[in-house]
Coordinates of N, CA, C and O in Angstrom, one line a residue:
X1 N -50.4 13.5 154.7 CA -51.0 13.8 153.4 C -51.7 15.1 153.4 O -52.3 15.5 154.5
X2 N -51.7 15.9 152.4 CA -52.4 17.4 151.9 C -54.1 16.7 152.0 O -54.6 16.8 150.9
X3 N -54.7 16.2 152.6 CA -56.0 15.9 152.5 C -56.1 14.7 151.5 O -55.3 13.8 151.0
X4 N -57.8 15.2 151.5 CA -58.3 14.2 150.2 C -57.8 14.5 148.9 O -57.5 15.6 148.6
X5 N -57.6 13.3 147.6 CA -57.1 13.2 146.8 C -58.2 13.6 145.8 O -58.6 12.6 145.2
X6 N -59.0 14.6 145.4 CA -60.3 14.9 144.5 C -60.4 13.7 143.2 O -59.9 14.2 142.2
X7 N -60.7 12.8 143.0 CA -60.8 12.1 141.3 C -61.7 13.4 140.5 O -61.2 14.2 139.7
X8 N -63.3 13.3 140.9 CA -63.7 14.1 140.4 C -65.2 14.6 141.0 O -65.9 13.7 141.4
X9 N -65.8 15.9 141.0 CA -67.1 16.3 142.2 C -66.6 15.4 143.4 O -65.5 14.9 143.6
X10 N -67.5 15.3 144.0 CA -67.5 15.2 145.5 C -66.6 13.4 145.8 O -66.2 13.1 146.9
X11 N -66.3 12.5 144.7 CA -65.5 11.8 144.6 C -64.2 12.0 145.0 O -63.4 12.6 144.4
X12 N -64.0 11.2 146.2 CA -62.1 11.1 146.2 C -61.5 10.3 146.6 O -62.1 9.8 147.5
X13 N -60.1 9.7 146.5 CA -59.2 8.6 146.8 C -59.8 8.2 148.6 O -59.6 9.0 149.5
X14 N -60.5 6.8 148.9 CA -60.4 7.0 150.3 C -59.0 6.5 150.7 O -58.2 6.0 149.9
X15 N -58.8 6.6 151.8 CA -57.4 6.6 152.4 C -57.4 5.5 153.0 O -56.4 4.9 153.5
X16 N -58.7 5.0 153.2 CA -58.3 3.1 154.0 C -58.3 2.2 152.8 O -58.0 1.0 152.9
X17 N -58.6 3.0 151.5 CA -58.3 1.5 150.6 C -57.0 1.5 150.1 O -56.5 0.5 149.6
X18 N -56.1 2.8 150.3 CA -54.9 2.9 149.4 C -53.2 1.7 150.1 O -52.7 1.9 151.2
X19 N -52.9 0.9 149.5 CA -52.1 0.7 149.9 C -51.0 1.1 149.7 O -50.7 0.9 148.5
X20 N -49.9 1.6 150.5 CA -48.4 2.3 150.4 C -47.7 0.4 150.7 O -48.0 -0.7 151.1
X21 N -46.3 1.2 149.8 CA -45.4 0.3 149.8 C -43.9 1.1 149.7 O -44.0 1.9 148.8
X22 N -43.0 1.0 150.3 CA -41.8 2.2 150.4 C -40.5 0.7 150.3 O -40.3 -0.4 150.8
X23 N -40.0 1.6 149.4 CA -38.3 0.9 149.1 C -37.2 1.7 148.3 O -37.4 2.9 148.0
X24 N -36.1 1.2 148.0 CA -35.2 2.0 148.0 C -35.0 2.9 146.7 O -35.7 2.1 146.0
X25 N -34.7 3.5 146.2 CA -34.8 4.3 145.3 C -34.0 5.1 145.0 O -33.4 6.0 145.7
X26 N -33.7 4.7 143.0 CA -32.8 5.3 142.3 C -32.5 6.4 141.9 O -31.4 6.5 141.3
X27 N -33.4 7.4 142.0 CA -33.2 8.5 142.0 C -32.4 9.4 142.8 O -31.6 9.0 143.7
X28 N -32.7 10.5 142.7 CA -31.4 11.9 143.6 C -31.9 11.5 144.9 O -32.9 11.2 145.5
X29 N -30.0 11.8 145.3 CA -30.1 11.4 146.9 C -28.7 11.5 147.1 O -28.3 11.9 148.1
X30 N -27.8 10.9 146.1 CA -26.6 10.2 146.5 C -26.4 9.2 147.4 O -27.1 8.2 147.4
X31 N -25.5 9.6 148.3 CA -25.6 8.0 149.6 C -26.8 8.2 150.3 O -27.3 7.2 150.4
X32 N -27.4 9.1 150.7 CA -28.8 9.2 151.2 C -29.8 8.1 150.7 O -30.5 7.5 151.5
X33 N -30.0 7.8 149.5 CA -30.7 6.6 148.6 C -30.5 5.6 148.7 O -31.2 4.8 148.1
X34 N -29.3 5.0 149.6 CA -28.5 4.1 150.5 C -29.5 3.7 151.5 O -29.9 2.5 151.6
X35 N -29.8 4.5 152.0 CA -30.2 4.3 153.6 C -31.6 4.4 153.6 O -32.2 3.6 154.3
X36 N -32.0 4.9 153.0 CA -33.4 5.5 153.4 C -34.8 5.1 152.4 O -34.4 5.5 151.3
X37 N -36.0 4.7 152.1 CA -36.7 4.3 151.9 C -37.4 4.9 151.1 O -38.6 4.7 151.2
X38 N -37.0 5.9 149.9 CA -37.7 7.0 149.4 C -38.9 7.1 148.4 O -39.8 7.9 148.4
X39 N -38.7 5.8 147.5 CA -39.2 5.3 146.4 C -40.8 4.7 146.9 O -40.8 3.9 147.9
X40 N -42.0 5.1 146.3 CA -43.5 5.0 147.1 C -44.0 4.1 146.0 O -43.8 4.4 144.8
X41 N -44.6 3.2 146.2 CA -45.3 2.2 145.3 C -47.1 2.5 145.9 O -47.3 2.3 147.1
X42 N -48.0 2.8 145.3 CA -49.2 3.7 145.7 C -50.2 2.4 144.6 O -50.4 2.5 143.3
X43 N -50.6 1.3 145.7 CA -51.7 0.4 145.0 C -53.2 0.4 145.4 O -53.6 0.3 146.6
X44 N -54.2 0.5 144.4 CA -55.5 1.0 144.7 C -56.7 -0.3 144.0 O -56.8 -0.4 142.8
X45 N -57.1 -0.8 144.6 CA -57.9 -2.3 144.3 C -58.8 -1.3 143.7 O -59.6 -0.5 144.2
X46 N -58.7 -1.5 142.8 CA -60.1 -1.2 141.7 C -61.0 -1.7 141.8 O -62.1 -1.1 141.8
X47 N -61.1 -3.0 141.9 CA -62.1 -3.9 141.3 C -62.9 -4.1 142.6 O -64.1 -4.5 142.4
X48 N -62.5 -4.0 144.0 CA -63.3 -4.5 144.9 C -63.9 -2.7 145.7 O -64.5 -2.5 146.7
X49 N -63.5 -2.1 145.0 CA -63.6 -0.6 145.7 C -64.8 -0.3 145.8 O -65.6 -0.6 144.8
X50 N -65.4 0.3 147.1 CA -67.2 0.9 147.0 C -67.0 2.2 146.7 O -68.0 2.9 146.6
X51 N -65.6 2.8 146.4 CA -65.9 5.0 146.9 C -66.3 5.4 145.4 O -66.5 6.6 145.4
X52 N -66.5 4.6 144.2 CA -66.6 5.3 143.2 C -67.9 4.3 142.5 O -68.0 3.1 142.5
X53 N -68.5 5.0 142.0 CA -70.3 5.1 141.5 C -69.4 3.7 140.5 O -68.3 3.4 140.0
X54 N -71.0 3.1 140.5 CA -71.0 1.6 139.2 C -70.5 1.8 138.0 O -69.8 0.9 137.4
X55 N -70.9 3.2 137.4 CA -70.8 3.3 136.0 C -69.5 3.9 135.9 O -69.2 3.9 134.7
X56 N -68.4 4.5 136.7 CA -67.5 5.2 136.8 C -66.1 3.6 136.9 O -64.9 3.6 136.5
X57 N -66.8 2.5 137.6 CA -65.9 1.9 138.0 C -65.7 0.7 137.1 O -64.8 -0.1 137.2
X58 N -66.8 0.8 136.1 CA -67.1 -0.4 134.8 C -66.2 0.3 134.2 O -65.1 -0.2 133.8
X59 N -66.6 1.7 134.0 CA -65.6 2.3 132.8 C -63.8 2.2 133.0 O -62.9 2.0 132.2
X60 N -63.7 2.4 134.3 CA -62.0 2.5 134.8 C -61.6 1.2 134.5 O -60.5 0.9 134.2
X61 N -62.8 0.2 134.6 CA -61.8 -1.1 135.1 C -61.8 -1.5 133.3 O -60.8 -2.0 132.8
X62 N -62.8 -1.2 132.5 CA -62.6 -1.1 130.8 C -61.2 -0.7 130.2 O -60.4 -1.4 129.6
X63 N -61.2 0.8 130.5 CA -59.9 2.1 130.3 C -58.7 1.2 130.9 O -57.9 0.7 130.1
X64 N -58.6 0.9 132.3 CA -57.0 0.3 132.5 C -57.1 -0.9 132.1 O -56.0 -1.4 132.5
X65 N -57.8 -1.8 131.6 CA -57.2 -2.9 131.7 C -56.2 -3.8 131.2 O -56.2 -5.1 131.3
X66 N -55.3 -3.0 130.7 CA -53.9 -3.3 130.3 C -52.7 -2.8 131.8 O -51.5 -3.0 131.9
X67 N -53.9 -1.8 132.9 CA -52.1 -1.4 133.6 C -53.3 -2.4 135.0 O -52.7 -2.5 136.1
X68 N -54.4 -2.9 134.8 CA -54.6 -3.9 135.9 C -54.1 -5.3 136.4 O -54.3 -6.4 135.8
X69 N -53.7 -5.3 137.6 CA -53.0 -6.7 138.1 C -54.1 -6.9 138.8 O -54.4 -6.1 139.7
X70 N -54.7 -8.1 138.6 CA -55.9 -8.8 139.7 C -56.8 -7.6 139.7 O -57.4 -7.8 140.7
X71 N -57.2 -6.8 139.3 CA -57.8 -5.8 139.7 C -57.1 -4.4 140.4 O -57.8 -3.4 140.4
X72 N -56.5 -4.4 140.8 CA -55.2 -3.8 141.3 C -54.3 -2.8 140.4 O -53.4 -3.1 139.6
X73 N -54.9 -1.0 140.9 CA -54.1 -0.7 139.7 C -52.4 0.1 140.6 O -52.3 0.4 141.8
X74 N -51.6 0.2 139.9 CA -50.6 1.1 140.9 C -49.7 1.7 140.3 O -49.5 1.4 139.1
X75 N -48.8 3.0 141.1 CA -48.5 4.1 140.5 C -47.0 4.2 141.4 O -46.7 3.8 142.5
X76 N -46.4 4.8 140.4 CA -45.0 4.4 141.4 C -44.3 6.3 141.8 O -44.7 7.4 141.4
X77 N -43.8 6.1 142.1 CA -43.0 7.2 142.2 C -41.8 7.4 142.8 O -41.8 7.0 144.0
X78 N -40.3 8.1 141.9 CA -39.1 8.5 142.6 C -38.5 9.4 142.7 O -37.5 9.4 143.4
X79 N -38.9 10.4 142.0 CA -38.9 11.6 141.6 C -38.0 12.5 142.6 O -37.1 13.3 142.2
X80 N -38.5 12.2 144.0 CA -37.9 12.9 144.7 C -37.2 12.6 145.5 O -37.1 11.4 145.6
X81 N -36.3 13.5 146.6 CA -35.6 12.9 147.4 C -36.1 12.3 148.7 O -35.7 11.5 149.4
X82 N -37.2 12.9 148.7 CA -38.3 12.7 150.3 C -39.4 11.9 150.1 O -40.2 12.1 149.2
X83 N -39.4 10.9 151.0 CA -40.7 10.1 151.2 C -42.0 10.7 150.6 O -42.8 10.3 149.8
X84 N -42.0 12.1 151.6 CA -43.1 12.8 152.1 C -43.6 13.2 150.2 O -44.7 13.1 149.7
X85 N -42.6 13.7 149.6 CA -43.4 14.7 148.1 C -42.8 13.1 147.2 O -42.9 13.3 145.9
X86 N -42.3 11.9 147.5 CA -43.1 10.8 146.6 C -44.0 10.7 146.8 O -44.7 10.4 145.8
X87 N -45.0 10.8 148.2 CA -46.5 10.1 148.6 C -47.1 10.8 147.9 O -47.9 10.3 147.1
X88 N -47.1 12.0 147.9 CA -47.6 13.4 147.5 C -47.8 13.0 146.0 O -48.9 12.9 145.5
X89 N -46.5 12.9 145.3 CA -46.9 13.0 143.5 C -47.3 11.3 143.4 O -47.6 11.1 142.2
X90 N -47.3 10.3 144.1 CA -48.0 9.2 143.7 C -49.3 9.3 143.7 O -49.9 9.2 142.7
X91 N -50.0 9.7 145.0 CA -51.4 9.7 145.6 C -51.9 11.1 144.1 O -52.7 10.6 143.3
X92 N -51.5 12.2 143.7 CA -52.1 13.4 143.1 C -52.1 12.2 140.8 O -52.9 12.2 139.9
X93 N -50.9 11.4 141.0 CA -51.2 10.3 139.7 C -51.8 9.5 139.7 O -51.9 8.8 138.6
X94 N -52.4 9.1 140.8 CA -53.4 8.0 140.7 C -54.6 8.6 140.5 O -55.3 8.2 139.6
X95 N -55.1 9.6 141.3 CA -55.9 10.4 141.5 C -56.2 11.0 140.3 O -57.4 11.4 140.1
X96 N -55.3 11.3 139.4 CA -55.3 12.0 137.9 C -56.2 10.7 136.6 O -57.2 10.6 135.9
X97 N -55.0 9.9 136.9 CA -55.3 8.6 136.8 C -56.5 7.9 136.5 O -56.6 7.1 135.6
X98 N -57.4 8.2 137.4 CA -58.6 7.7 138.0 C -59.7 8.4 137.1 O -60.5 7.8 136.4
X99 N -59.5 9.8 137.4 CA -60.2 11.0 136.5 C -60.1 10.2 135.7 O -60.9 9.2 135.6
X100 N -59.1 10.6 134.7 CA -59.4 10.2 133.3 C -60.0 8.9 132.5 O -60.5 8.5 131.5
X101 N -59.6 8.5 133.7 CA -60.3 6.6 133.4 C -61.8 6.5 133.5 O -62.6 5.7 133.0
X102 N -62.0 7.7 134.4 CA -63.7 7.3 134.9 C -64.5 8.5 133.9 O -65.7 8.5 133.8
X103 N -63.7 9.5 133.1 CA -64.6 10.7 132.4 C -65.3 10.2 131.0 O -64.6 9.9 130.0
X104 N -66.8 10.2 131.0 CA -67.5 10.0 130.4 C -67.0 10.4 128.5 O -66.4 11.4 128.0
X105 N -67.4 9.3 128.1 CA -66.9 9.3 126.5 C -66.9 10.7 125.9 O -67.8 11.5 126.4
X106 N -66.2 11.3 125.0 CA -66.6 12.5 124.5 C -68.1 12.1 123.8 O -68.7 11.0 123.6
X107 N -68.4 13.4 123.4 CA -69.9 13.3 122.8 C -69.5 13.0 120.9 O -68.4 13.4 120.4
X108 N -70.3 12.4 120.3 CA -69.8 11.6 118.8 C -70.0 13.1 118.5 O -70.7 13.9 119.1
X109 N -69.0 13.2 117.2 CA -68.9 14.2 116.3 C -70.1 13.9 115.5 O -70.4 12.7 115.3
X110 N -71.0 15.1 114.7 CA -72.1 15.2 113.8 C -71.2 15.6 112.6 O -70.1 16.3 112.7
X111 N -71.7 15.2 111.4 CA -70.5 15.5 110.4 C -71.2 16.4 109.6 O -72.3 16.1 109.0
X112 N -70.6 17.3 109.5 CA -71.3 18.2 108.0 C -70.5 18.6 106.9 O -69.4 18.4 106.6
X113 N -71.4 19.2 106.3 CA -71.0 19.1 104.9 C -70.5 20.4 104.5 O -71.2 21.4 104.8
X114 N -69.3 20.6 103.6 CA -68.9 22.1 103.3 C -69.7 22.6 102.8 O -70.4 21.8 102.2
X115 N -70.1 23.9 102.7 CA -71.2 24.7 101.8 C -70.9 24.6 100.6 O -69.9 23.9 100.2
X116 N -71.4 25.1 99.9 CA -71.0 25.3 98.1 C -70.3 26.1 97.7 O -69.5 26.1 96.7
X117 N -70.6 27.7 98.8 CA -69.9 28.7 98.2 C -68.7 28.3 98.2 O -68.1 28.3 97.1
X118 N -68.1 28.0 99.3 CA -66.4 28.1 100.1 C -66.2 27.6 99.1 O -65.4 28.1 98.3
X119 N -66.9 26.1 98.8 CA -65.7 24.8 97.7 C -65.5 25.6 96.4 O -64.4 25.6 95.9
X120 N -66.8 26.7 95.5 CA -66.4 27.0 94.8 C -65.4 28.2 94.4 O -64.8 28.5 93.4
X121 N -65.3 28.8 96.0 CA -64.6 30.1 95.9 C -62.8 29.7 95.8 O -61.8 30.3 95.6
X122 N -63.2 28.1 96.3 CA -61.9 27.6 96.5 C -61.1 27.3 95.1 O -59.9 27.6 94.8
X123 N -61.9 26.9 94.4 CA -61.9 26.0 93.0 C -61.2 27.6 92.1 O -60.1 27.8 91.6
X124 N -62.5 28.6 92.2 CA -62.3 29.9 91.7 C -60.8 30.6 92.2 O -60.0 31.0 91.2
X125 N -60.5 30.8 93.2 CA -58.8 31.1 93.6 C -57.7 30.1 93.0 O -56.6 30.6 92.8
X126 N -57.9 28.4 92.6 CA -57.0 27.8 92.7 C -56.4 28.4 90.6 O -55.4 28.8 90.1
X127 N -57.9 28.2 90.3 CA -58.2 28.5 89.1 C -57.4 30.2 88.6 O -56.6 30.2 87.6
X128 N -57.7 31.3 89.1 CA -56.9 32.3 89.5 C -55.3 32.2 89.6 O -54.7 32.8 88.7
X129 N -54.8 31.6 90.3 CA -53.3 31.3 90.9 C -53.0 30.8 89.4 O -52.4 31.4 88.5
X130 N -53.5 29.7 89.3 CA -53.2 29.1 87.8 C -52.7 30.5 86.8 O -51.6 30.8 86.3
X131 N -53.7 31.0 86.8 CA -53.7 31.8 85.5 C -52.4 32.6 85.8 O -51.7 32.9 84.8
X132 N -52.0 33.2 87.3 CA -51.5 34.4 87.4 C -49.8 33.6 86.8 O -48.9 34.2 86.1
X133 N -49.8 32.3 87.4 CA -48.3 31.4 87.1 C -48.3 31.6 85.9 O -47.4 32.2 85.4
X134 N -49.4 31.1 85.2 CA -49.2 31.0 83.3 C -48.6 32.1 82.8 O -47.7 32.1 82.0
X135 N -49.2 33.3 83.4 CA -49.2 34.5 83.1 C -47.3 35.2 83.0 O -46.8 36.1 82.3
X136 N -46.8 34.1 84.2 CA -45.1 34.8 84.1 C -44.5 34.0 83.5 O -43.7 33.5 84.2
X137 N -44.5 33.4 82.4 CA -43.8 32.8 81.7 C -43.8 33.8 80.2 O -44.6 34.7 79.9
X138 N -42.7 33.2 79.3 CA -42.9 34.2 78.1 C -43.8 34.0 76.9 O -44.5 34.8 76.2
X139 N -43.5 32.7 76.8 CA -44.6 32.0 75.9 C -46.0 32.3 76.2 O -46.5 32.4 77.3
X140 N -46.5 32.4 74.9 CA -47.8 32.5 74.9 C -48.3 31.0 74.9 O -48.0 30.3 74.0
X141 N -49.4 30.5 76.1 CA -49.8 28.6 76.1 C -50.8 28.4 75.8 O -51.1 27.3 75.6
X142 N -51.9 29.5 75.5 CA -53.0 29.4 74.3 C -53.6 28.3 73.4 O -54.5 28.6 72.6

């Protein structure tokens, strides 16, 4: 593995909770996809995990809980022909994964109100346009 998996600051995937799982796989390969174990199944117990803070792990287990089994979230990958850059792009989407699940709500929108001038400058141009349409026609609409 390229190191630690970052989620997010000094937070990252540990490596004794991750469980790998390797089978055969549909993707490119040809007869090689035959033989060889390419396909990475990358499962990460959410719900019993200590590496990520209380409030980060209430929110994850909130955000996924439509892709959680038992607590249990996981990420598949076949993308490639090699074991080694499936582990790689499984471990870097869970890891993405995770981010987004644990990043704090956006902040609520404050709503304001359009000024007066704009609305009426708006009103005044639409009013304008009108006139300049009226204006190419032959009839006088008076």
């Amino acid at each position: 593995m390229s190191g630690p998996y970052v989620i997010r600051g000094s937070v990252s995937l540990p490596e004794a909770e991750l469980i790998w799982r390797f089978s055969r796989s549909s993707g490119p390969g040809g007869q090689h996809v035959n033989t060889s174990d390419s396909q990475v199944e990358l499962r990460f117990d959410l719900a019993a995990t200590e590496a990520l803070p209380p409030v980060w792990k209430e929110r994850a287990l909130q955000r996924l809980a439509g892709r959680l089994v038992n607590g249990v979230v996981s990420v598949r990958a076949s993308e490639h022909r090699s074991q080694w850059r499936n582990r790689e792009t499984a471990a870097v989407r869970l890891a993405s994964l995770l981010a987004e699940a644990t990043a704090p709500p956006p902040r609520p929108r404050r709503p304001t109100r359009v000024p007066r001038g704009i609305n009426e400058r708006r009103l005044r141009e639409k009013k304008q346009r009108g006139d300049t349409k009226r204006g190419r026609s032959g009839r006088d609409w008076h």
